[in-house]
Coordinates of C-alpha atoms in Angstrom, one line a residue:
M995 CA -73.0 71.2 29.4
S996 CA -73.2 68.1 27.2
D997 CA -75.0 64.9 28.3
A998 CA -71.6 63.1 28.0
I999 CA -70.1 65.4 30.6
L1000 CA -73.1 65.0 32.9
K1001 CA -72.8 61.3 32.6
S1002 CA -69.1 61.3 33.2
K1003 CA -69.7 63.3 36.4
Q1004 CA -72.0 60.6 37.6
Y1005 CA -69.4 57.9 36.9
I1006 CA -66.8 59.9 38.8
E1007 CA -69.1 60.3 41.8
D1008 CA -69.6 56.5 41.8
D1009 CA -65.8 56.1 41.6
D1010 CA -66.3 54.4 38.2
F1011 CA -63.3 56.2 36.6
K1012 CA -62.7 53.6 33.9
E1013 CA -66.2 54.1 32.5
A1014 CA -65.7 57.9 32.5
L1015 CA -62.4 57.5 30.6
M1016 CA -64.0 55.1 28.1
L1017 CA -66.8 57.7 27.6
A1018 CA -64.2 60.4 27.0
R1019 CA -62.5 58.2 24.4
K1020 CA -65.8 57.7 22.6
R1021 CA -66.3 61.5 22.4
H1022 CA -62.8 61.8 21.0
G1023 CA -63.7 59.1 18.4
K1024 CA -66.7 61.2 17.4
D1025 CA -64.5 64.4 17.1
D1026 CA -66.2 66.0 20.1
T1027 CA -62.8 67.2 21.4
E1028 CA -64.4 69.8 23.8
S1029 CA -66.3 67.0 25.7
Y1030 CA -63.3 64.7 25.5
L1031 CA -60.9 67.2 27.2
S1032 CA -63.5 68.3 29.7
I1033 CA -64.0 64.8 30.9
L1034 CA -60.3 64.3 31.1
D1035 CA -60.0 67.4 33.2
L1036 CA -62.7 66.1 35.6
L1037 CA -60.8 62.8 36.0
I1038 CA -57.5 64.7 36.5
D1039 CA -59.1 66.8 39.2
S1040 CA -60.2 63.5 40.8
E1041 CA -56.5 62.4 40.7
Y1042 CA -57.2 59.6 38.2
L1043 CA -53.7 59.0 36.8
P1044 CA -54.5 57.4 33.5
A1045 CA -56.3 60.6 32.5
L1046 CA -53.0 62.5 32.8
E1047 CA -51.3 60.2 30.3
E1048 CA -54.4 60.3 28.1
K1049 CA -54.3 64.1 27.9
G1050 CA -50.5 64.0 27.2
I1051 CA -51.0 61.5 24.4
Y1052 CA -53.7 63.8 22.9
Y1053 CA -51.2 66.7 22.7
Q1054 CA -48.4 64.3 21.6
Y1055 CA -50.2 63.0 18.6
Y1056 CA -53.6 64.6 17.8
D1057 CA -53.5 68.3 18.6
E1058 CA -52.4 70.3 15.6
S1059 CA -50.2 72.7 17.6
H1060 CA -49.2 69.9 20.1
D1061 CA -50.1 72.4 22.9
N1062 CA -47.8 75.0 21.4
G1063 CA -45.0 72.6 20.9
D1064 CA -45.1 71.0 24.4
Y1065 CA -46.1 67.5 23.0
G1066 CA -47.9 66.6 26.2
E1067 CA -44.7 66.7 28.3
K1068 CA -46.2 68.7 31.2
Y1069 CA -48.9 66.0 31.7
F1070 CA -46.3 63.2 31.5
D1071 CA -44.2 65.1 34.1
A1072 CA -47.2 65.4 36.4
Y1073 CA -47.8 61.7 36.1
L1074 CA -44.1 60.8 36.7
K1075 CA -44.1 62.9 39.9
K1076 CA -46.7 60.5 41.3
Q1077 CA -45.4 57.3 39.6
P1078 CA -41.7 57.7 38.7
R1079 CA -41.4 54.0 37.8
S1080 CA -44.0 54.1 35.0
V1081 CA -42.5 52.4 32.0
N1082 CA -45.3 53.6 29.7
V1083 CA -45.0 57.3 30.7
L1084 CA -41.2 57.2 30.6
C1085 CA -41.6 56.2 27.0
D1086 CA -44.2 58.9 26.4
K1087 CA -41.8 61.4 27.9
A1088 CA -39.0 60.1 25.6
M1089 CA -41.1 60.8 22.6
S1090 CA -41.9 64.4 23.8
R1091 CA -38.2 65.1 24.2
F1092 CA -37.5 63.6 20.8
N1093 CA -40.3 65.7 19.1
K1094 CA -38.7 68.8 20.7
G1095 CA -35.4 67.9 19.1
N1096 CA -33.7 66.7 22.3
V1097 CA -32.5 63.3 21.0
D1098 CA -30.0 62.6 23.8
D1099 CA -32.7 63.3 26.5
A1100 CA -35.1 61.0 24.6
L1101 CA -32.7 58.2 24.6
E1102 CA -32.0 58.8 28.3
Y1103 CA -35.7 58.3 29.1
M1104 CA -35.9 55.2 27.0
D1105 CA -32.9 53.8 29.0
K1106 CA -34.7 54.7 32.2
A1107 CA -37.8 52.8 31.0
L1108 CA -35.6 49.7 30.3
D1109 CA -34.0 50.1 33.7
K1110 CA -37.4 50.2 35.5
Y1111 CA -38.8 47.3 33.5
K1112 CA -38.0 44.7 36.2
S1113 CA -39.6 46.8 38.9
Y1114 CA -42.3 48.8 37.1
S1115 CA -45.2 50.5 39.0
K1116 CA -47.6 47.8 40.1
I1117 CA -50.6 49.9 39.2
E1118 CA -49.9 49.4 35.5
E1119 CA -48.6 46.8 33.1
P1120 CA -46.2 48.1 30.4
R1121 CA -47.9 48.3 27.0
L1122 CA -44.7 47.1 25.4
S1123 CA -42.8 43.9 26.2
K1124 CA -39.1 44.4 27.0
K1125 CA -38.3 43.1 23.5
E1126 CA -40.6 45.7 21.9
L1127 CA -39.2 48.4 24.2
I1128 CA -35.6 47.6 23.0
M1129 CA -36.8 47.7 19.4
A1130 CA -38.6 51.1 20.0
R1131 CA -35.3 52.5 21.4
I1132 CA -33.5 51.2 18.2
E1133 CA -36.2 52.9 16.0
L1134 CA -35.5 56.2 18.0
L1135 CA -31.8 55.9 17.2
I1136 CA -32.7 55.4 13.5
K1137 CA -34.9 58.4 13.4
A1138 CA -32.1 60.4 15.1
K1139 CA -29.8 59.1 12.3
K1140 CA -27.5 57.6 14.9
Y1141 CA -26.7 54.8 12.6
D1142 CA -23.6 53.3 14.3
D1143 CA -25.4 53.2 17.7
A1144 CA -28.5 51.7 16.1
L1145 CA -26.3 49.0 14.4
R1146 CA -24.6 48.1 17.7
S1147 CA -28.0 47.9 19.4
L1148 CA -29.3 45.7 16.6
D1149 CA -26.4 43.3 17.1
K1150 CA -27.2 43.0 20.8
Y1151 CA -30.9 42.6 20.0
E1152 CA -30.1 39.8 17.5
D1153 CA -27.9 38.0 20.1
Q1154 CA -30.6 38.2 22.7
F1155 CA -33.8 37.5 20.7
G1156 CA -32.7 36.2 17.3
S1157 CA -33.6 37.9 14.1
T1158 CA -37.0 38.9 12.9
Q1159 CA -38.2 40.5 9.6
K1160 CA -38.1 43.9 11.3
S1161 CA -34.6 43.5 12.8
D1162 CA -33.3 42.1 9.4
L1163 CA -34.8 45.2 7.7
Y1164 CA -33.2 47.7 10.1
K1165 CA -29.9 45.9 10.3
G1166 CA -29.7 45.8 6.5
Q1167 CA -30.6 49.5 6.4
M1168 CA -28.0 50.4 9.0
L1169 CA -25.3 48.4 7.4
Q1170 CA -26.0 50.3 4.2
K1171 CA -25.9 53.6 6.0
T1172 CA -22.6 52.8 7.5
G1173 CA -21.0 51.7 4.2
K1174 CA -21.2 47.9 4.6
N1175 CA -23.2 47.5 1.4
R1176 CA -22.5 43.9 0.4
Q1177 CA -23.3 42.7 3.9
A1178 CA -26.4 44.9 3.9
L1179 CA -27.8 43.1 0.9
E1180 CA -27.8 39.8 2.8
Y1181 CA -30.1 41.2 5.5
L1182 CA -32.3 43.2 3.1
D1183 CA -32.9 40.2 0.8
K1184 CA -33.8 38.2 3.9
S1185 CA -36.2 40.8 5.0
L1186 CA -37.7 41.2 1.5
S1187 CA -38.2 37.4 1.3
E1188 CA -40.7 37.8 4.1
E1189 CA -42.3 41.1 3.1
D1190 CA -41.8 43.7 0.4
T1191 CA -41.3 47.1 2.1
I1192 CA -40.4 50.4 0.5
I1193 CA -37.7 50.9 3.2
A1194 CA -36.0 47.7 2.3
L1195 CA -36.3 48.2 -1.5
N1196 CA -34.9 51.7 -1.2
A1197 CA -32.0 50.6 1.0
K1198 CA -31.3 47.7 -1.4
G1199 CA -31.2 50.2 -4.3
D1200 CA -28.8 52.4 -2.3
A1201 CA -26.5 49.4 -1.5
L1202 CA -26.4 48.4 -5.2
Y1203 CA -25.9 52.0 -6.3
E1204 CA -22.9 52.3 -4.0
L1205 CA -21.6 49.1 -5.4
K1206 CA -22.0 50.6 -8.9
E1207 CA -24.4 47.8 -9.9
Y1208 CA -26.7 50.3 -11.6
K1209 CA -28.9 48.0 -13.5
E1210 CA -29.9 46.1 -10.4
A1211 CA -30.2 49.2 -8.4
L1212 CA -32.6 50.7 -11.0
K1213 CA -34.8 47.6 -10.6
S1214 CA -35.0 48.2 -6.9
Y1215 CA -35.8 51.9 -7.3
N1216 CA -38.5 51.1 -9.8
Q1217 CA -40.1 48.7 -7.4
C1218 CA -40.4 51.7 -4.9
I1219 CA -42.5 53.8 -7.3
P1220 CA -45.8 52.0 -6.8
Y1221 CA -45.6 52.9 -3.1
E1222 CA -45.3 56.7 -3.8
S1223 CA -48.9 57.5 -2.9
K1224 CA -48.4 55.9 0.5
I1225 CA -45.3 58.0 1.5
E1226 CA -46.2 61.4 0.1
D1227 CA -45.1 63.0 3.4
D1228 CA -41.6 61.5 3.4
L1229 CA -40.0 63.8 0.9
E1230 CA -36.5 62.5 1.7
L1231 CA -37.4 59.0 0.8
I1232 CA -39.4 59.7 -2.3
T1233 CA -36.7 62.1 -3.6
N1234 CA -34.0 59.5 -3.0
F1235 CA -35.2 56.7 -5.2
N1236 CA -36.4 59.0 -8.0
Y1237 CA -33.2 61.0 -8.4
K1238 CA -31.0 58.0 -8.0
A1239 CA -33.0 56.2 -10.6
A1240 CA -32.1 59.1 -12.9
F1241 CA -28.4 58.7 -12.2
C1242 CA -28.6 54.9 -12.6
C1243 CA -29.8 55.7 -16.2
V1244 CA -27.0 58.2 -16.7
N1245 CA -24.4 55.6 -15.6
L1246 CA -26.0 53.0 -17.9
G1247 CA -25.8 55.4 -20.9
D1248 CA -29.7 55.9 -21.2
D1249 CA -29.9 59.7 -21.2
Q1250 CA -33.4 59.7 -22.6
K1251 CA -34.7 57.7 -19.7
A1252 CA -32.5 59.7 -17.3
V1253 CA -34.2 63.0 -18.4
Q1254 CA -37.7 61.4 -17.7
Y1255 CA -36.6 60.7 -14.1
L1256 CA -34.9 64.1 -13.7
N1257 CA -38.0 65.9 -15.0
K1258 CA -40.1 64.0 -12.5
T1259 CA -37.8 64.8 -9.6
I1260 CA -37.4 68.4 -10.5
G1261 CA -41.2 68.8 -11.0
M1262 CA -42.0 67.1 -7.7
L1263 CA -39.5 69.3 -5.7
N1264 CA -40.8 72.4 -7.4
E1265 CA -44.2 71.8 -5.9
H1266 CA -42.7 71.8 -2.3
G1267 CA -41.5 75.4 -2.3
R1268 CA -38.6 76.0 0.1
L1269 CA -36.5 72.8 0.6
P1270 CA -34.3 71.5 3.3
K1271 CA -30.6 72.0 2.5
D1272 CA -29.8 68.4 1.7
I1273 CA -32.8 68.1 -0.7
E1274 CA -32.1 71.5 -2.2
A1275 CA -28.6 70.1 -3.1
I1276 CA -30.3 67.2 -4.8
Y1277 CA -32.6 69.5 -6.7
Q1278 CA -29.5 71.5 -7.9
K1279 CA -27.7 68.3 -8.9
C1280 CA -30.7 67.1 -10.9
S1281 CA -31.0 70.5 -12.6
F1282 CA -27.3 70.6 -13.6
E1283 CA -27.4 67.1 -14.8
K1284 CA -30.4 67.8 -17.0
D1285 CA -28.7 70.9 -18.4
R1286 CA -25.6 68.9 -19.2
I1287 CA -27.6 66.2 -21.0
M1288 CA -29.6 68.7 -23.0
R1289 CA -26.6 70.6 -24.1
Q1290 CA -25.3 67.6 -25.8
G1291 CA -28.3 67.8 -28.1
D1292 CA -28.8 64.0 -28.4
V1293 CA -31.9 63.8 -26.2
E1294 CA -35.4 65.1 -26.8
D1295 CA -37.2 66.6 -23.8
K1296 CA -40.6 65.2 -24.6
E1297 CA -42.2 66.8 -21.4
F1298 CA -40.9 70.3 -22.4
K1299 CA -42.0 69.7 -26.0
Q1300 CA -45.6 69.2 -24.9
T1301 CA -45.7 73.0 -24.1
K1302 CA -46.5 74.9 -27.3
F1303 CA -45.2 78.4 -27.9
L1304 CA -46.3 80.8 -30.7
S1305 CA -43.6 82.3 -32.9
A1306 CA -43.3 86.1 -32.9
K1307 CA -45.0 86.2 -36.4
H1308 CA -48.0 84.1 -35.3
A1309 CA -48.3 86.1 -32.1
L1310 CA -48.6 89.3 -34.0
I1311 CA -51.2 87.8 -36.3
A1312 CA -53.2 86.6 -33.3
L1313 CA -53.0 90.0 -31.6
L1314 CA -54.2 91.7 -34.8
I1315 CA -57.2 89.3 -35.1
I1316 CA -58.1 90.1 -31.4
L1317 CA -57.9 93.8 -32.1
I1318 CA -60.2 93.6 -35.2
L1319 CA -62.7 91.5 -33.3
Y1320 CA -62.7 94.1 -30.5
L1321 CA -63.3 97.0 -33.0
I1322 CA -66.2 95.1 -34.7
L1323 CA -67.8 94.4 -31.3
K1324 CA -67.3 98.1 -30.3
M1325 CA -69.0 99.3 -33.5
N1326 CA -72.0 97.0 -32.8
G1327 CA -72.5 98.5 -29.4
Y1328 CA -70.9 95.8 -27.3

């Protein structure tokens, strides 16, 4: 038994539960997961509620298997049985449902959290203000691709709290997703005047692309490229601005530059193996477009040209040289 566990037992015997929880978190920070979880279990056995949420959060975010896909929900459920008015844990539960693909359930729990805000459990203060909680619900709608619902919620948010850089960003993004491209540009430019973000730059590029303003769209997509290393896990986003940059070039009549973007997109997606259906469709679209351009014969594929191939004649000569060298070595006892 580790010294940390022994020390935590003493804290618990002295009813110093907060110190025991802090000790557990320190062990987690030092990657001592075994001690961390053991101390949490001791606290849970002592009916210390924050330990239940702590363990749920561990499986929600840190455990690789997320407790075989449970995402900490059973711990949040145990907490809510004792404190059903906990705003924090209702939000935790919402994220568990969302991560399991139950979007409607997730939104229902977010609504419950908002409903309980005025009369939340007195043993805890909500981590989020009501304003932040409403924005968190909007972000959930965006992740679920419920763009019309998100836009309506953003309108209400703006009426209640005014606009912020984040609300301008999301509203511009949602206006673009719902086909209101000219209006979207107003909000995206407002957001970008406060902070450059790849989400805003990509959405601005998409709005301009849909408006057929390809030269300006290409500028926005090119501004996304320096952020690529920070969003390697977001295949949908990184694919979007690269492949659309290619088609901006096609529409601008610059096939040579288009092939460069197409090669980049095709090569990038080749590295990912099996692709989601929507991204597979983009991959096919890029491949067909490159074939179309190359069949015209007016464009040099410099990337392909870098790969050198031997002609049949030179390959035979090389093979003969290798065979002669092999016989010489054999005759000399090698």
